[in-house]
mmCIF file of C-alpha atoms in Angstrom:
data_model
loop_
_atom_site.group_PDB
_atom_site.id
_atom_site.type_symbol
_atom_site.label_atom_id
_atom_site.label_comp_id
_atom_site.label_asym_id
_atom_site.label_seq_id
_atom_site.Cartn_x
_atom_site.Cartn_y
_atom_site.Cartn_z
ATOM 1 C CA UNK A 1 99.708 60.675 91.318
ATOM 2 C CA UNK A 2 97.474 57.806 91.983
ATOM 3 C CA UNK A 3 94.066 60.289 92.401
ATOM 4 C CA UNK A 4 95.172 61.306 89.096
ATOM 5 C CA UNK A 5 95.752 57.915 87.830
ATOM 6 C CA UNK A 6 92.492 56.705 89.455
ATOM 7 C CA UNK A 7 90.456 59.868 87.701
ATOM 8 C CA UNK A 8 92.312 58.358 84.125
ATOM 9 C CA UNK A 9 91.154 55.582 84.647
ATOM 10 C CA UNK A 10 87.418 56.562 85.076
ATOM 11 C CA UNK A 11 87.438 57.953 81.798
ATOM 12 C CA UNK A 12 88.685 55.104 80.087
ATOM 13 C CA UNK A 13 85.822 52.928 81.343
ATOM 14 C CA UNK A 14 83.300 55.556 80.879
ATOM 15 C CA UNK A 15 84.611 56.357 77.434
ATOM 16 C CA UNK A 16 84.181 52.443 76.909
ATOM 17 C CA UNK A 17 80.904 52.070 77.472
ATOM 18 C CA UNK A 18 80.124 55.156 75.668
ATOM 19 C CA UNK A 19 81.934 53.561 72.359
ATOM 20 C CA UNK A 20 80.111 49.930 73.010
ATOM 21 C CA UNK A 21 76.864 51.456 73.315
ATOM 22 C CA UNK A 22 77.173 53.627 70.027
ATOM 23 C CA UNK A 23 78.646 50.646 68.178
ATOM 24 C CA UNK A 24 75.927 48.086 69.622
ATOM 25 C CA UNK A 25 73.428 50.582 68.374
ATOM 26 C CA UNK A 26 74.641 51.407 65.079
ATOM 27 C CA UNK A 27 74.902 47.814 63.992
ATOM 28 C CA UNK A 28 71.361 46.885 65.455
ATOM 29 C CA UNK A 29 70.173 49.406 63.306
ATOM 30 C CA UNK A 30 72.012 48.408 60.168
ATOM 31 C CA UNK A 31 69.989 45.549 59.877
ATOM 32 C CA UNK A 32 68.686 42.090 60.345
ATOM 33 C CA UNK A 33 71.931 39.967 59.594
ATOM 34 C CA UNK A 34 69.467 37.073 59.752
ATOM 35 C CA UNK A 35 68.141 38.242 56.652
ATOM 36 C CA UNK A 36 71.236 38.705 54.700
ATOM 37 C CA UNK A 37 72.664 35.453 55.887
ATOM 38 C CA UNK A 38 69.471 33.309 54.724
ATOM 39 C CA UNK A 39 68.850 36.314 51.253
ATOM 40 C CA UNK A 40 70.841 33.925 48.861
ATOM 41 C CA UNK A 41 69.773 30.339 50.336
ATOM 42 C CA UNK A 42 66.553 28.562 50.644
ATOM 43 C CA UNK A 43 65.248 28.205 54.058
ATOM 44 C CA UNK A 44 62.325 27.490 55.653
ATOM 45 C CA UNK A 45 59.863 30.453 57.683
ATOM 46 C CA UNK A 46 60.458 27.827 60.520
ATOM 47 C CA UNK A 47 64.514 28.104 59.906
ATOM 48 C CA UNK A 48 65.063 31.624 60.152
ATOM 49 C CA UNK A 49 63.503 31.850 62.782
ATOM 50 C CA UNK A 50 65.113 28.925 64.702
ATOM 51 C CA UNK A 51 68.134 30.584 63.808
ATOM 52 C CA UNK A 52 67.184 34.036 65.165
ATOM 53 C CA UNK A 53 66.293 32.549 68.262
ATOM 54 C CA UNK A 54 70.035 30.775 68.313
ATOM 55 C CA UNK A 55 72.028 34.180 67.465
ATOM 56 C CA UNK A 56 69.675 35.798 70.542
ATOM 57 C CA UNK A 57 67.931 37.766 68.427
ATOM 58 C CA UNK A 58 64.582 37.610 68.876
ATOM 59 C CA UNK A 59 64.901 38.959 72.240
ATOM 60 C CA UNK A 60 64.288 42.626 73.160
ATOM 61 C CA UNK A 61 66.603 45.501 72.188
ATOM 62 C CA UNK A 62 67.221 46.126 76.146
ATOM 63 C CA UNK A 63 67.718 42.439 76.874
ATOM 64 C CA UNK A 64 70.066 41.900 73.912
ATOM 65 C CA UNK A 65 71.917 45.285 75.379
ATOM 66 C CA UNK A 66 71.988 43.941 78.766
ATOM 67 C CA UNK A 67 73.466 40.335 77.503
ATOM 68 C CA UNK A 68 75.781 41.708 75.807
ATOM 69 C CA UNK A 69 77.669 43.972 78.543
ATOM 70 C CA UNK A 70 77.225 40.759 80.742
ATOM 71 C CA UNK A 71 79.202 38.626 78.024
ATOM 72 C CA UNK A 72 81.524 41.745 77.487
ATOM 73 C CA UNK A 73 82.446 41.288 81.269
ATOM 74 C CA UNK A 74 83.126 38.006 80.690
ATOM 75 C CA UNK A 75 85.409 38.123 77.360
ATOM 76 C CA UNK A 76 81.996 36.134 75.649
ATOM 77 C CA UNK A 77 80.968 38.351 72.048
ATOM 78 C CA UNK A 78 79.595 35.619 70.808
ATOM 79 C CA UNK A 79 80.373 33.535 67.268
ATOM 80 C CA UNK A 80 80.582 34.817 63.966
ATOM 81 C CA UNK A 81 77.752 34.302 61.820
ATOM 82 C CA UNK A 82 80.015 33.148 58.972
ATOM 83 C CA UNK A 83 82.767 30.947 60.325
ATOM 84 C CA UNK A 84 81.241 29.712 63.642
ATOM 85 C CA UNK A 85 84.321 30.721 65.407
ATOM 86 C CA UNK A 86 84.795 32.465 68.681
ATOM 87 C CA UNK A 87 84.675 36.138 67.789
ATOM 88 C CA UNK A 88 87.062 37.524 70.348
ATOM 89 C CA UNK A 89 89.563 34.868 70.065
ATOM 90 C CA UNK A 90 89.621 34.891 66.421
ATOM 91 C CA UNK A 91 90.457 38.542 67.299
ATOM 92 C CA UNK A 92 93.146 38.331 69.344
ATOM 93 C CA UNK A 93 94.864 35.360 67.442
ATOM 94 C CA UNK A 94 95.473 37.765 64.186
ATOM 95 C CA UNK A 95 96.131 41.037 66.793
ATOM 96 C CA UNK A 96 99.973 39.789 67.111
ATOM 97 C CA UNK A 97 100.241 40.400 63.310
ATOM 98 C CA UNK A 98 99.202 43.648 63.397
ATOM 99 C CA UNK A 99 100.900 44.360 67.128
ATOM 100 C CA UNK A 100 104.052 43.970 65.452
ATOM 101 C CA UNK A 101 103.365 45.287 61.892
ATOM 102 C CA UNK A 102 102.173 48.548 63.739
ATOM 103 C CA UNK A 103 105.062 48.228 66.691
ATOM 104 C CA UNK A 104 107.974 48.325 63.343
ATOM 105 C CA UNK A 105 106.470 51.058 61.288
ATOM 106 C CA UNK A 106 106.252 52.935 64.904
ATOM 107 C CA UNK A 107 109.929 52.651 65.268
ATOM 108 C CA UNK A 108 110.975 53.464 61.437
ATOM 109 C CA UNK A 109 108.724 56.891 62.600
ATOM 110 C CA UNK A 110 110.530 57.605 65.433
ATOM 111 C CA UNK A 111 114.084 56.447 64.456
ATOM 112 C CA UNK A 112 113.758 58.314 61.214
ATOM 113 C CA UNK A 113 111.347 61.287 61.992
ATOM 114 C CA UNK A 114 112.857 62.249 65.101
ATOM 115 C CA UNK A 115 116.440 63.575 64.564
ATOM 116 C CA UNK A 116 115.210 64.999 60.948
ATOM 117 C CA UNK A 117 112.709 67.377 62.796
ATOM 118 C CA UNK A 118 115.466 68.190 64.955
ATOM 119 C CA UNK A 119 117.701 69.003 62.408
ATOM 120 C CA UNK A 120 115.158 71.264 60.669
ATOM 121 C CA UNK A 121 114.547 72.927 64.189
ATOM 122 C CA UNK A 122 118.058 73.825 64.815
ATOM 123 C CA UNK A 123 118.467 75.710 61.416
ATOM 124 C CA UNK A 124 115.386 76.859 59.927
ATOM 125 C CA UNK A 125 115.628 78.463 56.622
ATOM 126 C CA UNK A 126 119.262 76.828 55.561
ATOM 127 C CA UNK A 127 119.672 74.174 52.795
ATOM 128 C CA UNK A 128 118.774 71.452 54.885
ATOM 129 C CA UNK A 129 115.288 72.445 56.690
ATOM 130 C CA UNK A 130 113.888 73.060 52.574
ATOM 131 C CA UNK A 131 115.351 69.624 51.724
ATOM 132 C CA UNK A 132 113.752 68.310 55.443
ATOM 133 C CA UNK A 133 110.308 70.351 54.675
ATOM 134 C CA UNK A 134 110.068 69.160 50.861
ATOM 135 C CA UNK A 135 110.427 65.413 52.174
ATOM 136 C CA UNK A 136 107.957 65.741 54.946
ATOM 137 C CA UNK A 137 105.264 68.030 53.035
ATOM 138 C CA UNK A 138 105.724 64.760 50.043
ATOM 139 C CA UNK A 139 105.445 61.976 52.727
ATOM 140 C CA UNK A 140 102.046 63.797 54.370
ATOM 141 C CA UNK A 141 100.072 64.389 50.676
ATOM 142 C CA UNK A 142 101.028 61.213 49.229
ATOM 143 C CA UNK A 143 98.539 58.305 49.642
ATOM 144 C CA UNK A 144 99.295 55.367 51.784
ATOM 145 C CA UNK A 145 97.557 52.911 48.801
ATOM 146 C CA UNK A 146 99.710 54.626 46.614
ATOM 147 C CA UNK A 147 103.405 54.162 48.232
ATOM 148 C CA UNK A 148 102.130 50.677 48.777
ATOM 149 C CA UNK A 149 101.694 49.816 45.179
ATOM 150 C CA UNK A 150 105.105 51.833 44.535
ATOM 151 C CA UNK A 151 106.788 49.570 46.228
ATOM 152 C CA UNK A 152 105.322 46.561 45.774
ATOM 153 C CA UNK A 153 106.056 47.674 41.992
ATOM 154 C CA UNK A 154 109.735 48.463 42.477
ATOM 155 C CA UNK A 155 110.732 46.325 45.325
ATOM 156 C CA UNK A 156 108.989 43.053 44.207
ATOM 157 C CA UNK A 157 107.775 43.365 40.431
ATOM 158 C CA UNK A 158 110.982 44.951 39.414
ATOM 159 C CA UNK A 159 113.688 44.001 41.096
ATOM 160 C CA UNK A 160 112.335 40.641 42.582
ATOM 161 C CA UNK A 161 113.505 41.580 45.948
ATOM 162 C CA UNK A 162 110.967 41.479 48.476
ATOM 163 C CA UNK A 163 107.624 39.432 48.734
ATOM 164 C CA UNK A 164 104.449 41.531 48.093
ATOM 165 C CA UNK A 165 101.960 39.227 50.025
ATOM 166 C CA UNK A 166 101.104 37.669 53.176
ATOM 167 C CA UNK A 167 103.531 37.057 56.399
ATOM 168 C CA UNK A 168 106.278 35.160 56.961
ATOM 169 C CA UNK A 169 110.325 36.344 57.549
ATOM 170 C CA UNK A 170 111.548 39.352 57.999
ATOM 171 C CA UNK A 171 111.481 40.043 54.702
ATOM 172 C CA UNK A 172 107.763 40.187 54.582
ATOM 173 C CA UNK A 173 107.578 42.903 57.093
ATOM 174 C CA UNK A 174 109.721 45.662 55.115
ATOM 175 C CA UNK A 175 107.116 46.626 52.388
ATOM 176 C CA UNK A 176 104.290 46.947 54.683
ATOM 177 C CA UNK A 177 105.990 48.721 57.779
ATOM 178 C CA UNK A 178 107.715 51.045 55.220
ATOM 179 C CA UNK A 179 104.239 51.842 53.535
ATOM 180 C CA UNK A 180 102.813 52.613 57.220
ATOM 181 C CA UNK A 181 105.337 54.415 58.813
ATOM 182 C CA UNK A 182 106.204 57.574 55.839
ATOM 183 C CA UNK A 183 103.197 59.188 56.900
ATOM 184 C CA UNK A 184 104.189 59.586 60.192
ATOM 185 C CA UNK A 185 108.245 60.332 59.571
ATOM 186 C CA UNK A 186 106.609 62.963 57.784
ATOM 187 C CA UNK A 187 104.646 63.995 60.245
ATOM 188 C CA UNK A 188 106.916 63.377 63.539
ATOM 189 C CA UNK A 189 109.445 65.478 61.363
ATOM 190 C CA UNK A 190 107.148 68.531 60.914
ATOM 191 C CA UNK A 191 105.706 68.718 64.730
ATOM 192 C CA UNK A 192 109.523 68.265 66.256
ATOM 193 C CA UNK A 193 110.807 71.122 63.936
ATOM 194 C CA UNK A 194 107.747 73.264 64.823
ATOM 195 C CA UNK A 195 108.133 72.526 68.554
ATOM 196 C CA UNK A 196 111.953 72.684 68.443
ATOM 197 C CA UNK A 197 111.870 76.378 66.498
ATOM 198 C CA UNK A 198 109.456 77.434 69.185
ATOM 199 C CA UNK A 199 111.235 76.004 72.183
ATOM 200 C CA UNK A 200 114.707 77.446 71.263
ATOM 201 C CA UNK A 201 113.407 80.909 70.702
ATOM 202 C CA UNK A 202 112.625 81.129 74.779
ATOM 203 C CA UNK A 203 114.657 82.765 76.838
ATOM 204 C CA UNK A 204 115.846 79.984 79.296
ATOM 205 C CA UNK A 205 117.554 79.120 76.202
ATOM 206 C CA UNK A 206 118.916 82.252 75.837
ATOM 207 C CA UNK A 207 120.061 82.306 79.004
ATOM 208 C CA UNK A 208 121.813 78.597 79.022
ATOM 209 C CA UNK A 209 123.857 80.104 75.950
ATOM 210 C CA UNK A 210 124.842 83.344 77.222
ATOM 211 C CA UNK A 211 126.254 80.912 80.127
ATOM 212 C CA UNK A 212 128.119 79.347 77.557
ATOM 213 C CA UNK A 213 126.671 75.804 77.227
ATOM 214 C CA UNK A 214 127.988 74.197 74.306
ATOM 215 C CA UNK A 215 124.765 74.049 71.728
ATOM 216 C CA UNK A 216 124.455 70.025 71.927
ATOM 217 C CA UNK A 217 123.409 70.090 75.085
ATOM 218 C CA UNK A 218 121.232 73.011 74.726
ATOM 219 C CA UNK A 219 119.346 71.619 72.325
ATOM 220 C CA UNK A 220 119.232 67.382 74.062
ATOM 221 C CA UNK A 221 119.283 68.199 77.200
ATOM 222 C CA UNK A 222 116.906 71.398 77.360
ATOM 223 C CA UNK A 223 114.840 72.672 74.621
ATOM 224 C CA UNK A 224 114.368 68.743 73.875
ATOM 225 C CA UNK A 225 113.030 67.606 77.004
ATOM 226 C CA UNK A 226 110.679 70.513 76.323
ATOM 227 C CA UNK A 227 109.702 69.749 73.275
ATOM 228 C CA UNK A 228 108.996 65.785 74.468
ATOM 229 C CA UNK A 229 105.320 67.074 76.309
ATOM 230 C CA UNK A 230 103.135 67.635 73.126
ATOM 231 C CA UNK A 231 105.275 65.163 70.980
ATOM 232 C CA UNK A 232 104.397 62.246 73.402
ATOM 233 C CA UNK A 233 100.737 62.741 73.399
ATOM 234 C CA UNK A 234 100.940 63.018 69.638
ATOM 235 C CA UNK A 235 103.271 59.639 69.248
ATOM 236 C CA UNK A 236 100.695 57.744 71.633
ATOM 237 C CA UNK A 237 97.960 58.508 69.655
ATOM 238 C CA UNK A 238 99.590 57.915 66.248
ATOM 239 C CA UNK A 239 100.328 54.216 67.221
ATOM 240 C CA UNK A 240 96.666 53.861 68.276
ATOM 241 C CA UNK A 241 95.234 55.057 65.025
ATOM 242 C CA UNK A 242 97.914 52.955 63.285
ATOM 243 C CA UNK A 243 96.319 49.938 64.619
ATOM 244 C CA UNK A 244 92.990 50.884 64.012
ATOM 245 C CA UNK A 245 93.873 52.625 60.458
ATOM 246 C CA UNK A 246 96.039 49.778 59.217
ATOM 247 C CA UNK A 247 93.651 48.745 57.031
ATOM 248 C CA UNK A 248 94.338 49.900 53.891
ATOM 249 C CA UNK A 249 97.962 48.629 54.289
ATOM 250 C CA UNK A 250 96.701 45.014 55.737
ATOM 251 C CA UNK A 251 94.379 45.190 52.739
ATOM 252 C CA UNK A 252 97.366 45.750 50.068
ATOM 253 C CA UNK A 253 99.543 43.476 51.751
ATOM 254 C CA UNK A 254 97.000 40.957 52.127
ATOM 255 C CA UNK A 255 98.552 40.641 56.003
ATOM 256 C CA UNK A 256 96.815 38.560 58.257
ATOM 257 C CA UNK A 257 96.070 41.281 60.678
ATOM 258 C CA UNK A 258 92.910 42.620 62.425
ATOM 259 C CA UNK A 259 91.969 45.436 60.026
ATOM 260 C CA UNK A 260 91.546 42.998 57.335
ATOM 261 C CA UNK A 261 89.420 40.952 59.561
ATOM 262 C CA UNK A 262 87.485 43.470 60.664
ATOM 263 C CA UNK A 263 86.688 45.049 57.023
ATOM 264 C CA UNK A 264 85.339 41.673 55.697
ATOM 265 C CA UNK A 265 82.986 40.883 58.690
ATOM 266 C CA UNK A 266 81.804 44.601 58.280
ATOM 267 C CA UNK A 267 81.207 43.695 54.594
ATOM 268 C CA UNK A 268 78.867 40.823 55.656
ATOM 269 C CA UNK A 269 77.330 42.234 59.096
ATOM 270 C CA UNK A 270 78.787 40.031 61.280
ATOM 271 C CA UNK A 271 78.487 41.591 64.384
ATOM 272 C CA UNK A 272 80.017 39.273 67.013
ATOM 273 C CA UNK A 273 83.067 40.093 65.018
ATOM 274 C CA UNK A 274 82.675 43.891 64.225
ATOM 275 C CA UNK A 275 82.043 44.191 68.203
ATOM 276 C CA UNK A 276 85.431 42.034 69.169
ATOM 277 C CA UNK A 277 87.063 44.636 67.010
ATOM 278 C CA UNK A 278 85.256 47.882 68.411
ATOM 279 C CA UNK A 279 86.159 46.688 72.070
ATOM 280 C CA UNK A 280 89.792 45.592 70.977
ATOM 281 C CA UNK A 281 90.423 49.342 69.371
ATOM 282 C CA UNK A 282 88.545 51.295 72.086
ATOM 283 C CA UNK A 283 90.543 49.457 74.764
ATOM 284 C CA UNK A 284 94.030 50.047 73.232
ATOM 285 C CA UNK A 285 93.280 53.885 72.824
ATOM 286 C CA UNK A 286 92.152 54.157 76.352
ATOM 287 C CA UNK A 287 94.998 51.994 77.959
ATOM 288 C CA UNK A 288 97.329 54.129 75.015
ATOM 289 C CA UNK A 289 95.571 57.333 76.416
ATOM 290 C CA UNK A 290 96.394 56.434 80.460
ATOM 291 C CA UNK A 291 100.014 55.520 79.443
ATOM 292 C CA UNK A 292 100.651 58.939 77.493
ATOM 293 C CA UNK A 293 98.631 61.091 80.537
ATOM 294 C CA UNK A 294 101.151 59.225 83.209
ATOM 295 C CA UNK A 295 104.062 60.016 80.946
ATOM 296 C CA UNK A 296 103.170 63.426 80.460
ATOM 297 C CA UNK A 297 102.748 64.369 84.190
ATOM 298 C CA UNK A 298 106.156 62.168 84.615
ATOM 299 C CA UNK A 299 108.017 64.791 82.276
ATOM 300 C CA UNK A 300 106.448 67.456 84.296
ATOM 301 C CA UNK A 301 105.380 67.355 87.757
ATOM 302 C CA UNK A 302 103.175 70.522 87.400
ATOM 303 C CA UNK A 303 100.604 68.751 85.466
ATOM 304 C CA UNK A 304 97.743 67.084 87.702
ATOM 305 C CA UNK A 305 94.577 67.377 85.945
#
């Protein structure tokens, strides 16, 4: 376990520097942000340049490449070219807001999505998989902007129920995790139903009812356990692209969350801040990535590779 472990863990740091570098290069070659911070004011040949040479970037490509993994080490991304702020720690002040916006709609998925795609499983083709499958196939093609305005319009407009905007009580959290989590109730709903349908077609299952175990515990304690390996990997993943794909919801919801931040320092080039975000994302999905692999091999011994 802990050479496998150890070989996870590898990956994540070469799969780290393999997302910094692409990101550190795709934004150098955007553009000169000196140039769209000074486009609209009047500044002397004497200013820009002053402030190049503050932001670092009149240095060479490889030194600025080179400073940078030397700050990365060090939690230092620089400040952002707007506010003046520390980029990473105006990151990671607004990441609790989305931790727990992403942590609830999580849970509604799982709660919710879990026993439905177990139901389905156990009785495919009767009254209740087609009213299952017609929910799930609805929740998958409709758009998240979309069951966000719904609900804003019913829920707050309408019936004057729940806020619409920003963060606060409980209250504020129900729109927002509801609009993020029916894509993947749908979703959990469909994969446990396929995996369950598969799982209780094999013959150990066949064999643990001919020995006449009653069906609950055919289905929890067996087929279900079975059916845990792929939907794991698939549940770890989902919360990882929830928090980097929470955007459109932040967005709607006008929540306080890193999405939001992110989208409006892409909008203006800020790159201290685009960075924090790149290294915040790529680092949840790895440690996401190591926690899912250890769970896996957990579940089943077998798997050491």
């Amino acid at each position: 376990m802990t050479v496998f472990v150890a070989r996870r863990v590898l990956q994540g740091v070469l799969s780290m520097w393999v997302l910094t570098s692409l990101i550190f290069g795709l934004i150098y070659f955007v553009g000169d942000p000196v140039e769209l911070l000074t486009s609209e004011s009047v500044m002397t040949g004497d200013e820009v340049e002053a402030l190049r040479t503050s932001l670092g970037l009149d240095r060479p490509l490889a030194a600025q490449y080179g400073l940078f993994y030397v700050n990365l080490l060090q939690g230092d991304l620089g400040v952002s070219y707007y506010s003046g702020e520390d980029a990473m720690a105006a990151m990671l002040e607004r990441l609790p807001a989305t931790l727990r916006l992403v942590g609830l709609a999580l849970a509604i998925a799982l709660v919710a999505g879990v026993p439905l795609g177990i139901a389905a499983g156990r009785n495919p083709g009767s009254l209740t998989d087609y009213a299952i499958r017609l929910f799930s196939v609805t929740g998958i093609s409709a758009p998240t902007f979309f069951i966000g305005i719904l609900l804003i319009f019913v829920f707050s407009v309408q019936w004057s129920l729940l806020p619409s905007t920003g963060m606060g009580d409980w209250r504020y959290y129900v729109l927002p995790a509801l609009t993020l989590s029916l894509f993947r109730i749908a979703f959990f709903t469909r994969m446990i139903r396929a995996t369950m349908m598969e799982v209780l077609s094999l013959d150990f299952v066949r064999t643990a009812r001919s020995k006449g175990l009653v069906e609950r515990v055919i289905t929890y304690k067996h087929a279900f356990r079975n059916a845990l390996i792929p939907f794991v990997t698939i549940a770890g993943l989902e919360f990882a692209q929830l928090l980097a794909g929470a955007v459109v919801t932040e967005t709607i919801f006008a929540w306080p969350g890193i999405n939001r931040f992110a989208l409006t320092a892409m909008y203006r080039l800020d790159y201290p801040v685009i960075l924090s975000y790149a290294v915040i994302i790529g680092l949840t999905f790895v440690i996401v990535n190591l926690v899912v692999d250890v769970i896996y091999a957990l579940i089943d011994p077998r798997i050491r590779y």
